[in-house]
Short mmCIF file of C-alpha atoms (C1' of nucleotides) in Angstrom, two decimals:
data_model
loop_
_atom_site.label_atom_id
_atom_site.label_comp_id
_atom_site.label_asym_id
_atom_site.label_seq_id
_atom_site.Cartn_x
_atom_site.Cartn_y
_atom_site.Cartn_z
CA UNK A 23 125.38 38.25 81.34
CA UNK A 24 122.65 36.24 83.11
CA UNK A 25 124.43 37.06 86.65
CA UNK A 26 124.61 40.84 86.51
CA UNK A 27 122.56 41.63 88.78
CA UNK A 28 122.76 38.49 90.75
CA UNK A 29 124.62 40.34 94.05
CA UNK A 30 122.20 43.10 93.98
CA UNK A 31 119.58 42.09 96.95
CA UNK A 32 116.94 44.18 95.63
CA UNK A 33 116.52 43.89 91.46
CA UNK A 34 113.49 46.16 91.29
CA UNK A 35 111.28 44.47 88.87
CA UNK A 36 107.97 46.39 86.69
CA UNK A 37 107.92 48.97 84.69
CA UNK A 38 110.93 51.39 84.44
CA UNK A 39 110.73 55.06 84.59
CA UNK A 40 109.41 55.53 81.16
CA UNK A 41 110.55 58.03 78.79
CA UNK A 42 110.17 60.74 81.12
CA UNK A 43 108.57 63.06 78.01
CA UNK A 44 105.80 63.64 79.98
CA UNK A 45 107.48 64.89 82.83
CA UNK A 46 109.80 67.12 80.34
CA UNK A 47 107.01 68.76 78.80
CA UNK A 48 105.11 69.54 82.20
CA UNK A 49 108.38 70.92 83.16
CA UNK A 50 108.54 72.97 79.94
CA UNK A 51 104.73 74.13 80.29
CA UNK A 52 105.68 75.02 84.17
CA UNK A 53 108.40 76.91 82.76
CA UNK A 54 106.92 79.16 80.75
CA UNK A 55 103.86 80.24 82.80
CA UNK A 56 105.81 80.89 85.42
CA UNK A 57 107.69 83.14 83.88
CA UNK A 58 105.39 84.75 82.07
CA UNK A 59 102.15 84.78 84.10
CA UNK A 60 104.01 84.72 87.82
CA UNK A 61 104.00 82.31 90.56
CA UNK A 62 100.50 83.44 91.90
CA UNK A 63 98.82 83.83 88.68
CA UNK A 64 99.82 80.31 87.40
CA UNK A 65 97.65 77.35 88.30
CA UNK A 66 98.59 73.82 88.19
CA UNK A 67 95.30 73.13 86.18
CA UNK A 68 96.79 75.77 83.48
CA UNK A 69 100.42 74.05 83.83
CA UNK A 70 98.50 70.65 82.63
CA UNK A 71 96.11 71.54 80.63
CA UNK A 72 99.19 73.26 78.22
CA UNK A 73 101.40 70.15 78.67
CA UNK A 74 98.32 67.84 77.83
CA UNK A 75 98.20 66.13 81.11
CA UNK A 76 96.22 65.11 83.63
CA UNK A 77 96.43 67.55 86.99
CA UNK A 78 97.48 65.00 88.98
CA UNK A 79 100.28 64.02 87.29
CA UNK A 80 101.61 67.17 87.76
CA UNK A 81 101.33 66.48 91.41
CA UNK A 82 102.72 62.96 91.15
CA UNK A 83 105.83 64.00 89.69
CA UNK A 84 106.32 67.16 91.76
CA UNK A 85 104.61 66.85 94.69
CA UNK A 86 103.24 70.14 95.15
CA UNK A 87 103.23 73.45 93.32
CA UNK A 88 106.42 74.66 95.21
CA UNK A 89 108.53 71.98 94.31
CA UNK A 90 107.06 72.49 91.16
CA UNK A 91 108.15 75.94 90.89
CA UNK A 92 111.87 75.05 92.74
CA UNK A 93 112.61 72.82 89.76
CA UNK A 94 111.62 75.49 87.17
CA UNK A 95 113.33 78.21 88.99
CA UNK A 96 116.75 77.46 89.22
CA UNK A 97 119.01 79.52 87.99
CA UNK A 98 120.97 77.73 84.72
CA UNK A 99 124.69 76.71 85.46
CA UNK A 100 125.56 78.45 81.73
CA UNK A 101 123.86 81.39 82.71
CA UNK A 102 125.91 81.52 86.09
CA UNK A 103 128.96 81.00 84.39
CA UNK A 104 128.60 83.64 82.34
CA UNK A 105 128.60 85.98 85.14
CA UNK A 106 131.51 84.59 87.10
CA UNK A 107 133.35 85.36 83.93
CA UNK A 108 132.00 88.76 83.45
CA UNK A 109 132.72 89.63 86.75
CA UNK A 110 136.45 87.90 87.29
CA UNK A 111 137.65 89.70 84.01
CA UNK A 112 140.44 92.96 84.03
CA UNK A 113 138.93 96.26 85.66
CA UNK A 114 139.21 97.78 81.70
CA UNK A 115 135.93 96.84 80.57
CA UNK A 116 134.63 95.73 83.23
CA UNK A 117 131.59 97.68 83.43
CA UNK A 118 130.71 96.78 79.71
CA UNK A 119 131.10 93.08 80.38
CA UNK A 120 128.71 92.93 83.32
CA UNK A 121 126.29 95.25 81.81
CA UNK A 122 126.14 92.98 78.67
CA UNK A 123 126.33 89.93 81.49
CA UNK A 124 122.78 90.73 82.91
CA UNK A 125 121.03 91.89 79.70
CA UNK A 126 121.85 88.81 77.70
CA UNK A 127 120.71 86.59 80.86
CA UNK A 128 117.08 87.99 80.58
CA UNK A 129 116.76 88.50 76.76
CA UNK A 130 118.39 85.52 75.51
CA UNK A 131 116.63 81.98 74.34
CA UNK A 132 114.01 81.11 76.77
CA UNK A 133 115.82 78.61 78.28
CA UNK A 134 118.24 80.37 79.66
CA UNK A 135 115.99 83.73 80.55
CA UNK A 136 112.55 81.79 81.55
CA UNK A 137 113.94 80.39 85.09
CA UNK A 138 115.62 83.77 85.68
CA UNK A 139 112.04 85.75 84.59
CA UNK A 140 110.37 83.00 87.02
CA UNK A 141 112.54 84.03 89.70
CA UNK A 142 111.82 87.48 89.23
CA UNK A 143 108.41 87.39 89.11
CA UNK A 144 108.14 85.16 92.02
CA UNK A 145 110.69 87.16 94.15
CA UNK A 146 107.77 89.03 95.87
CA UNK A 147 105.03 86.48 96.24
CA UNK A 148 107.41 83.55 97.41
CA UNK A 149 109.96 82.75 99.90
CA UNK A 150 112.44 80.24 97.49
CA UNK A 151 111.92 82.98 94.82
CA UNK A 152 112.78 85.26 97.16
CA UNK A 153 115.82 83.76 98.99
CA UNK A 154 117.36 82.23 95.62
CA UNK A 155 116.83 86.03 94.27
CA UNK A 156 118.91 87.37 97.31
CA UNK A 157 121.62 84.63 97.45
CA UNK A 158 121.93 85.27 93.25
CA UNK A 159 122.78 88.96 93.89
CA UNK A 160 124.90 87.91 96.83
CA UNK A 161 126.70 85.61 95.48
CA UNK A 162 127.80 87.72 93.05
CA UNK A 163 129.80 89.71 95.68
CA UNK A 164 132.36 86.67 96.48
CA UNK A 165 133.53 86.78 92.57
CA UNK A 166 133.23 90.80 92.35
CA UNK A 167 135.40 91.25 95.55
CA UNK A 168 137.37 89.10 95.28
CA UNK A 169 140.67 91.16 94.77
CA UNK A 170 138.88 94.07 93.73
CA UNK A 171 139.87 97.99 95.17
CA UNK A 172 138.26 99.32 99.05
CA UNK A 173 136.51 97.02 101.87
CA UNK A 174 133.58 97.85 100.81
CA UNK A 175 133.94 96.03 97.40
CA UNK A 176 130.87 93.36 98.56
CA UNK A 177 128.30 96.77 98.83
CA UNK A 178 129.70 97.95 95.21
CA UNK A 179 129.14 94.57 93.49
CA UNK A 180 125.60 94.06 95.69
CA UNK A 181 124.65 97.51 94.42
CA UNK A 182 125.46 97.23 90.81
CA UNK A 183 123.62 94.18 90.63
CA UNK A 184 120.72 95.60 92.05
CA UNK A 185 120.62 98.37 89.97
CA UNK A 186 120.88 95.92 86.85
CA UNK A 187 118.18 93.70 88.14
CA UNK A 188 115.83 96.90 88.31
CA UNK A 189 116.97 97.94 84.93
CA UNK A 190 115.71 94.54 83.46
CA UNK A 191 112.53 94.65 85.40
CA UNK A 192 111.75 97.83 84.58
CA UNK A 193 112.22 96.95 81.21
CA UNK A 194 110.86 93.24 80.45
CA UNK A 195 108.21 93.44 83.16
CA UNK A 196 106.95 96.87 84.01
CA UNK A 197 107.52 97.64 80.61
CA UNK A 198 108.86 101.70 80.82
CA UNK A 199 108.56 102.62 77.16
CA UNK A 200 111.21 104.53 77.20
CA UNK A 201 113.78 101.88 78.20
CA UNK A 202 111.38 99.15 76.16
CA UNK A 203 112.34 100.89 72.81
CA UNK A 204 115.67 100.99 73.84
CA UNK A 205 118.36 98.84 71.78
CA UNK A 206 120.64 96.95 73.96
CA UNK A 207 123.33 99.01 72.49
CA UNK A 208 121.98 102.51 73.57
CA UNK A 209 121.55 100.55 77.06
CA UNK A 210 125.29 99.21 77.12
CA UNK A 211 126.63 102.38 76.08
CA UNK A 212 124.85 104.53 78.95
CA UNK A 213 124.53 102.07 81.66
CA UNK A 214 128.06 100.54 81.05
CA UNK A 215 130.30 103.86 82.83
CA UNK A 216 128.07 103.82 85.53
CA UNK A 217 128.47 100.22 86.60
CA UNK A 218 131.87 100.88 86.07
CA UNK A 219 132.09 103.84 88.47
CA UNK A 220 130.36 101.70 91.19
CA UNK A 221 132.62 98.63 90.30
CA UNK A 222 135.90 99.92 90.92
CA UNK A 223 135.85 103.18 92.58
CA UNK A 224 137.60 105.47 90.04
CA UNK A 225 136.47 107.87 87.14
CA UNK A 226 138.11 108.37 83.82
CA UNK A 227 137.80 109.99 80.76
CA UNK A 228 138.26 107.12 78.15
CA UNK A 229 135.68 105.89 76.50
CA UNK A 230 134.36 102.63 78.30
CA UNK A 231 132.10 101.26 75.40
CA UNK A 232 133.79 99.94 72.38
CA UNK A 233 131.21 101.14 69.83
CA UNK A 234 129.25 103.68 71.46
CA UNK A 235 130.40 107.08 69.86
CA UNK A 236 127.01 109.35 69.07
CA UNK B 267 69.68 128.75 110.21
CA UNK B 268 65.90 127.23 109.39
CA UNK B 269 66.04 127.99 105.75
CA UNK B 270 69.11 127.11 105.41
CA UNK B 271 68.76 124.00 102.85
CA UNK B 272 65.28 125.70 102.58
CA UNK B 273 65.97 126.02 98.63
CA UNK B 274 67.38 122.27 97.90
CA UNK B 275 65.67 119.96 96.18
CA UNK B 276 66.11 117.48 98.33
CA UNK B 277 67.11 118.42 102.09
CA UNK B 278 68.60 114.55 102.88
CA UNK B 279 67.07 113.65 106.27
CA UNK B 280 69.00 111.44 108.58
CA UNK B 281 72.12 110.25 110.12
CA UNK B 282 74.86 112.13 108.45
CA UNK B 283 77.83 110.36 107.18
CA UNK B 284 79.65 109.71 110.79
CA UNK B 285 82.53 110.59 111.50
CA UNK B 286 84.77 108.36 109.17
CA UNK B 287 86.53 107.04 112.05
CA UNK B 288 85.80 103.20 110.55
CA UNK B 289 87.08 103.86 106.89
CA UNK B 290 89.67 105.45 107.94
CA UNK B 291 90.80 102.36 110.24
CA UNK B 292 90.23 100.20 107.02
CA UNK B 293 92.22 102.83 105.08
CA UNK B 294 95.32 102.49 107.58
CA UNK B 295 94.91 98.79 107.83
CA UNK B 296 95.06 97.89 104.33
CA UNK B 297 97.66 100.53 103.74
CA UNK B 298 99.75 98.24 106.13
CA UNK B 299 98.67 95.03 104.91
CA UNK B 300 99.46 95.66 101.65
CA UNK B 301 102.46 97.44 101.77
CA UNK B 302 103.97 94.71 104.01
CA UNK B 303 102.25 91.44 102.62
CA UNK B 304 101.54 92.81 98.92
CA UNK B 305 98.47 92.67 96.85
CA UNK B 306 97.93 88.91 96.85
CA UNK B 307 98.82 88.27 99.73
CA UNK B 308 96.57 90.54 101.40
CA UNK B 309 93.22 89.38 102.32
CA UNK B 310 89.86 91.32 103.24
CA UNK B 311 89.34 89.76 105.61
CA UNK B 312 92.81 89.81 107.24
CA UNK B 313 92.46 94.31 106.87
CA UNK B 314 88.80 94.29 108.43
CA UNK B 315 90.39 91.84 111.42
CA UNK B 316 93.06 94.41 111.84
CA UNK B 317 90.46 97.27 111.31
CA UNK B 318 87.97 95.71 114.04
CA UNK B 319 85.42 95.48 111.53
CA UNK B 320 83.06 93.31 109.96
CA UNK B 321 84.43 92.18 106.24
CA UNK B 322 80.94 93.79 104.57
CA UNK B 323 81.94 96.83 106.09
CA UNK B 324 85.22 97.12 103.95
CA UNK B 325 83.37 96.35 100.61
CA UNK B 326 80.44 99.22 101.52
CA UNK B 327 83.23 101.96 101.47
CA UNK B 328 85.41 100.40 99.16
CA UNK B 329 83.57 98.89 96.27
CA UNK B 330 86.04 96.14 95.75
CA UNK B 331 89.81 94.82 96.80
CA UNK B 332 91.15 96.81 93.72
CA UNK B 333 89.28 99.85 94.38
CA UNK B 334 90.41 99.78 97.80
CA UNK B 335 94.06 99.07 96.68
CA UNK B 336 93.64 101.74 94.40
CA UNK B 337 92.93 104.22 97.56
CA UNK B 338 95.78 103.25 99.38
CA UNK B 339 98.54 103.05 96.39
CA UNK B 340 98.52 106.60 94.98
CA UNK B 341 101.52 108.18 95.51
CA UNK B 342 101.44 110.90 97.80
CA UNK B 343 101.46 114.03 96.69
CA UNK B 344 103.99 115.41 98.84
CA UNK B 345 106.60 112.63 97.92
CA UNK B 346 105.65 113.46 94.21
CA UNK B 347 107.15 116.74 94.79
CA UNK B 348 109.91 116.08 96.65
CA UNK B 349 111.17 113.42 93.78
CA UNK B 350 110.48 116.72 91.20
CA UNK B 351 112.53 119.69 93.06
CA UNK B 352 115.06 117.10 93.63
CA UNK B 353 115.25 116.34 89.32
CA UNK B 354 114.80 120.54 88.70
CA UNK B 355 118.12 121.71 90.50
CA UNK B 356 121.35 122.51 89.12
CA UNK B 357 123.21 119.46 87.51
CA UNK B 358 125.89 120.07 90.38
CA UNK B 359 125.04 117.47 92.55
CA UNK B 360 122.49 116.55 90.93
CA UNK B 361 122.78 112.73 91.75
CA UNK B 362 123.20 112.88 95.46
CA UNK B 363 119.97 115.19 95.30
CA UNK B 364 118.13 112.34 92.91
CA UNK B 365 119.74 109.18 95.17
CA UNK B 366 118.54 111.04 98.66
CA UNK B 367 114.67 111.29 97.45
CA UNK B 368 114.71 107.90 96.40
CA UNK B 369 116.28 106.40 99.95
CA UNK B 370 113.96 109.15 101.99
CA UNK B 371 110.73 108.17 99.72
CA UNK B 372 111.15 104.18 100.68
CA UNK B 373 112.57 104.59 104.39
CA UNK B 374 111.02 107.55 105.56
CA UNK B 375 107.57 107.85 107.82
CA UNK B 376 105.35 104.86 106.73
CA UNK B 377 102.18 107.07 105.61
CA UNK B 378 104.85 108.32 102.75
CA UNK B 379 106.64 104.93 102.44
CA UNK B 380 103.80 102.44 102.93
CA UNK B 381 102.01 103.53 99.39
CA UNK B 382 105.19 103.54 97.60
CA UNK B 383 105.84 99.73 99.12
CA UNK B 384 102.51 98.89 98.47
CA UNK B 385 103.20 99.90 94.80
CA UNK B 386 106.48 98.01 94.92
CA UNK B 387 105.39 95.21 95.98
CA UNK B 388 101.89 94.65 93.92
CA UNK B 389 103.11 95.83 90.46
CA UNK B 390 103.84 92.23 89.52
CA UNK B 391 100.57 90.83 89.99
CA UNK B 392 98.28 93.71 89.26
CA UNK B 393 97.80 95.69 86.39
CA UNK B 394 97.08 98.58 88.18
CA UNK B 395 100.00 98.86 90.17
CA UNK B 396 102.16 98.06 86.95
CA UNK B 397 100.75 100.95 85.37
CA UNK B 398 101.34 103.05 88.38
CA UNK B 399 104.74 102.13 88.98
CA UNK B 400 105.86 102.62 85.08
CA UNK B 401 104.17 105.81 85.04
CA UNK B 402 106.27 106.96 88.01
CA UNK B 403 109.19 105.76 86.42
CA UNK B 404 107.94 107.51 82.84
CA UNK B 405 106.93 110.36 84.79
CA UNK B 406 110.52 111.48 85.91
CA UNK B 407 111.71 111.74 82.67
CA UNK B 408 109.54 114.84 81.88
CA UNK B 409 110.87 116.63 84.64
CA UNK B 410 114.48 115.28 83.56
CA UNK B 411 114.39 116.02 80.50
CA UNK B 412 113.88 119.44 80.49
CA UNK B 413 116.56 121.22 79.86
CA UNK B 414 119.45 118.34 80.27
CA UNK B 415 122.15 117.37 77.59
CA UNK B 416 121.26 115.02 75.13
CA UNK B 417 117.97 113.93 72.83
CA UNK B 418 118.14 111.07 74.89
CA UNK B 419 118.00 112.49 78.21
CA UNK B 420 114.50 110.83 78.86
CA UNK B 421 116.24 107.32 78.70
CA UNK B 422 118.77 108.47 81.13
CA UNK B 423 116.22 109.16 83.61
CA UNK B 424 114.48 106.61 83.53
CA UNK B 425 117.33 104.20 83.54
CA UNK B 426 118.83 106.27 86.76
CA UNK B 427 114.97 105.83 88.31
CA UNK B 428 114.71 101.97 87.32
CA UNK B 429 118.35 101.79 88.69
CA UNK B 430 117.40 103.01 91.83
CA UNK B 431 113.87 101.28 92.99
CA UNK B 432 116.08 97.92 91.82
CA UNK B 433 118.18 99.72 95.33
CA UNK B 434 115.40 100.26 96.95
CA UNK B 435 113.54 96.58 96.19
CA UNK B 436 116.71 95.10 97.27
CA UNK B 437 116.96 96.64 100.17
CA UNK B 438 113.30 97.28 101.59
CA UNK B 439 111.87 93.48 99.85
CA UNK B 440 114.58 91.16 98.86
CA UNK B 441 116.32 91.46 101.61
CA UNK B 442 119.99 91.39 100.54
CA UNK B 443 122.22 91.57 103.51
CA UNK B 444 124.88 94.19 102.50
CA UNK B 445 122.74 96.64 101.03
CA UNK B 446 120.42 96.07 104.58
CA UNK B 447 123.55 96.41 106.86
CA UNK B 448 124.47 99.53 104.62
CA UNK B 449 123.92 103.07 106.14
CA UNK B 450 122.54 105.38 104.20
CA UNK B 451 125.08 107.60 104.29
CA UNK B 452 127.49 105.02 102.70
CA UNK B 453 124.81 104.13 100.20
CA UNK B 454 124.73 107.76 98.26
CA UNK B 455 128.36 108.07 98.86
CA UNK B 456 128.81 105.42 96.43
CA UNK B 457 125.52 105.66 94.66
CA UNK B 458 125.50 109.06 93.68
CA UNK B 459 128.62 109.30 91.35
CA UNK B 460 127.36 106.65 89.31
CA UNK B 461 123.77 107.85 88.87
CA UNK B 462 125.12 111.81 88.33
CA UNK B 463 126.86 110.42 85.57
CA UNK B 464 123.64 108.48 84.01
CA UNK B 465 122.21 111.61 84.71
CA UNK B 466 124.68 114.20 83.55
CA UNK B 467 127.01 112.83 80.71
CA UNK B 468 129.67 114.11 81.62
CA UNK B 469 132.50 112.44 83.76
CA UNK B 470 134.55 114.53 86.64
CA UNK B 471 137.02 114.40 88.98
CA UNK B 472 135.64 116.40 92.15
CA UNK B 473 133.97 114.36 94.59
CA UNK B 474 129.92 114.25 94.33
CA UNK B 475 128.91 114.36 97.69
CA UNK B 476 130.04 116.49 100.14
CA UNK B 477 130.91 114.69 103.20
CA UNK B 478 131.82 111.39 101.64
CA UNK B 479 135.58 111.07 102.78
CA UNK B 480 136.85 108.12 103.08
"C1'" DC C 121 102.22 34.11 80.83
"C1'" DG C 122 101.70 36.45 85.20
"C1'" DA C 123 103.12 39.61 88.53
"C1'" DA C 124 105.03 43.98 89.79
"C1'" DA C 125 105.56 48.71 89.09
"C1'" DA C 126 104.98 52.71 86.89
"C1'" DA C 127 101.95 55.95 84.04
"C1'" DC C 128 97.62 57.62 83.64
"C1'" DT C 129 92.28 58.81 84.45
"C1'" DC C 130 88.45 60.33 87.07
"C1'" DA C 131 86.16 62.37 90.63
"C1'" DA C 132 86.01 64.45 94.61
"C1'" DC C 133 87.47 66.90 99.08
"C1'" DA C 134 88.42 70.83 102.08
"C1'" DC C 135 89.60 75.40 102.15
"C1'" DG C 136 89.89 80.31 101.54
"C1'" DC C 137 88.72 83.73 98.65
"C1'" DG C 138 85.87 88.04 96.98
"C1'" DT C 139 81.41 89.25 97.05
"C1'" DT C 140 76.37 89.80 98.23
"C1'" DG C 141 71.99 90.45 100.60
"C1'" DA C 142 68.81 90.82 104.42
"C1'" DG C 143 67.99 92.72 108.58
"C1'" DA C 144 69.07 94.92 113.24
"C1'" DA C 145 71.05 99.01 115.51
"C1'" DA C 146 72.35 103.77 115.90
"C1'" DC C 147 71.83 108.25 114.84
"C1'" DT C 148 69.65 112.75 112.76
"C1'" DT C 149 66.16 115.18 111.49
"C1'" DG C 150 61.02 116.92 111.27
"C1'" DC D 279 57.93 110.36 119.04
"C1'" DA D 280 58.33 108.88 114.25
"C1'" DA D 281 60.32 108.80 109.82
"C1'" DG D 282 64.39 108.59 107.29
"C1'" DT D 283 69.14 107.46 106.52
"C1'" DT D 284 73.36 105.47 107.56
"C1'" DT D 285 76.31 102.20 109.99
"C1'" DC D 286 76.99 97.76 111.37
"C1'" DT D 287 76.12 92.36 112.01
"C1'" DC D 288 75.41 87.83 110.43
"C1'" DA D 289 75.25 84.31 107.33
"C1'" DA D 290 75.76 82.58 103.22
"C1'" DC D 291 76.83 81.90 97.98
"C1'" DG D 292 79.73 80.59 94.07
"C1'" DC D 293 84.09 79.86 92.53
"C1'" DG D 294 88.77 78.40 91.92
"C1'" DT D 295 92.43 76.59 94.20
"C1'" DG D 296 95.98 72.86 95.79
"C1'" DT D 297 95.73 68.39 96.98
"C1'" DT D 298 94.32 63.42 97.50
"C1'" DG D 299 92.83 58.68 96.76
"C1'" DA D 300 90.93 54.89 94.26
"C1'" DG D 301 90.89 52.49 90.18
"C1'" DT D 302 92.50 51.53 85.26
"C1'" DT D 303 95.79 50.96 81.74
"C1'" DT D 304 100.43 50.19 80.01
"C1'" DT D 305 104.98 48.66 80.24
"C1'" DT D 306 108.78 45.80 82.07
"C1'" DC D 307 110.48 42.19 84.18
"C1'" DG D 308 110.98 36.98 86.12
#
DNA sequence: CGAAAAACTCAACACGCGTTGAGAAACTTG
DNA sequence: CAAGTTTCTCAACGCGTGTTGAGTTTTTCG
């Protein structure tokens, strides 16, 4: 026991890395301003003042408000997941599944949705937002064309997931009425066939949604 | 001629109003700046730079940054219209019509386009842009509503509008490299089916858009 | 214990921003 | 010309921002 760390030619002696809660909970605060307030509107005083902290220990631990906002901003590994799945799944359904995929990203628990509302919001105003925002949508290309119909199956997946992304900003940051009051449901129902139509290139008459007769 | 403001109250002595030639220079600066660098972004003192003109000069004419964002944002009246005759046709291809105004709006001749980006781009971070941009969105449903299928035709236009400025941001702001490299052409070829049918419940067979062979 | 290292506090800097006011210059009338 | 009115110039104010550095406390080790 007493020779553990005898080979080790530098045992780094002092304090450890404490707890860490106070980083945690300026990570939280960051978090949630970001995604609500924006990457412009949110100061670094703000961020500290709601974690109880002293500004610059928000800079000591992050060193500078876009790191800051790179460690808030990434998007979850669940959340990414989810999507792969979504998208790998039969063609039946298909529409449905991804539909369902990108609503329950932004409207889920906060942890999930607040990086993914950060990166929204911060999409116009800054350059990671912005990149990490075009490399989500494109990434979702490799798993939607991957075996999927025409050469043209990368376009199909980029433009479904651009029209979901401006269904959910329309909806959770615009805030259209119409498509606030909205159930998910409703949405699902009438969004689903269309996604569908753009996903794999041919129309049916089935019914696409489980539940959605009138 | 003498008498003519003979009867006034007050015949206003002086140097008229000039000619207008420097508002209008900060009018077609900031209309840039704006629409290319968005509302926070944008500086006063970067428009009267481009404007060759002192920074007072842009806050006689224009009372303050959000009055004169105000004056460059509105959405032209002719691109209003264009986006209404294009909702009022027949329902036969109706989505190709609908998917063309959008494209043309955001890519045509920057006087149209640069208020619309402008819009785009500074709904996130202010309030008056927000409002702007959802009543655009809100304000197609009137005109699709009328006379369309279902009680909840409103919702269907607005989710085909929201749908297709999420296009048009990906294209024109994020950036996404297949939907860039995409012709336009290709884009309502594969668009328009899916939005006729958010549109227009009802699923078909015939092809949407007229030359969009394979 | 005593030293090292981290966590924390306090105060300030430099900068760019929107905004304002006073005064000179240019132009239009009587 | 002279008075009146507008356009333009110049300089500054007040504020909030991100960021920094010095100094203090607290914890962890030899």
């Amino acid at each position: 026991m007493t020779l553990q760390r005898e080979s080790l030619p530098k045992a780094r002696r002092g304090r450890r890395p404490g707890a860490g809660s106070t980083r945690q909970a300026v990570l939280d605060a960051a978090r949630a301003r970001f995604a609500s307030d924006g990457f412009g509107a949110t100061t670094i005083r703000r961020v500290a003042a709601d974690a109880g902290v002293d500004v610059s220990q928000v800079m000591q631990f992050f060193r500078s408000k876009d790191e800051l906002f790179a460690a808030v901003m990434s998007v979850p590994a669940s959340a990414l997941e989810r999507f792969n799945t979504a998208f790998e799944g039969p063609d039946e359904h298909l529409g449905e599944r991804v539909v369902r995929a990108y609503l329950a990203a932004w409207e889920g628990p906060a942890l999930d949705s607040e990086p993914l509302m950060a990166m929204l919001r911060g999409a116009i105003v800054n350059d990671h937002a912005r990149a990490q925002l075009r490399d989500f949508i494109q990434s979702r290309l490799l798993h939607g064309a991957s075996g999927r119909s025409g050469d043209d199956a990368a376009l199909r997946a980029g433009l479904a997931s651009s029209m979901l992304v401006g269904i959910v900003t329309s909806r959770r940051i615009i805030g259209v009425p119409v498509l606030v009051a909205a159930d998910t449901e409703k949405l699902v129902a009438t969004v689903a066939p269309a996604i569908q139509r753009i996903l794999v290139g041919a129309p049916s008459q089935t019914d696409w949604v489980k539940g959605a007769g009138a």
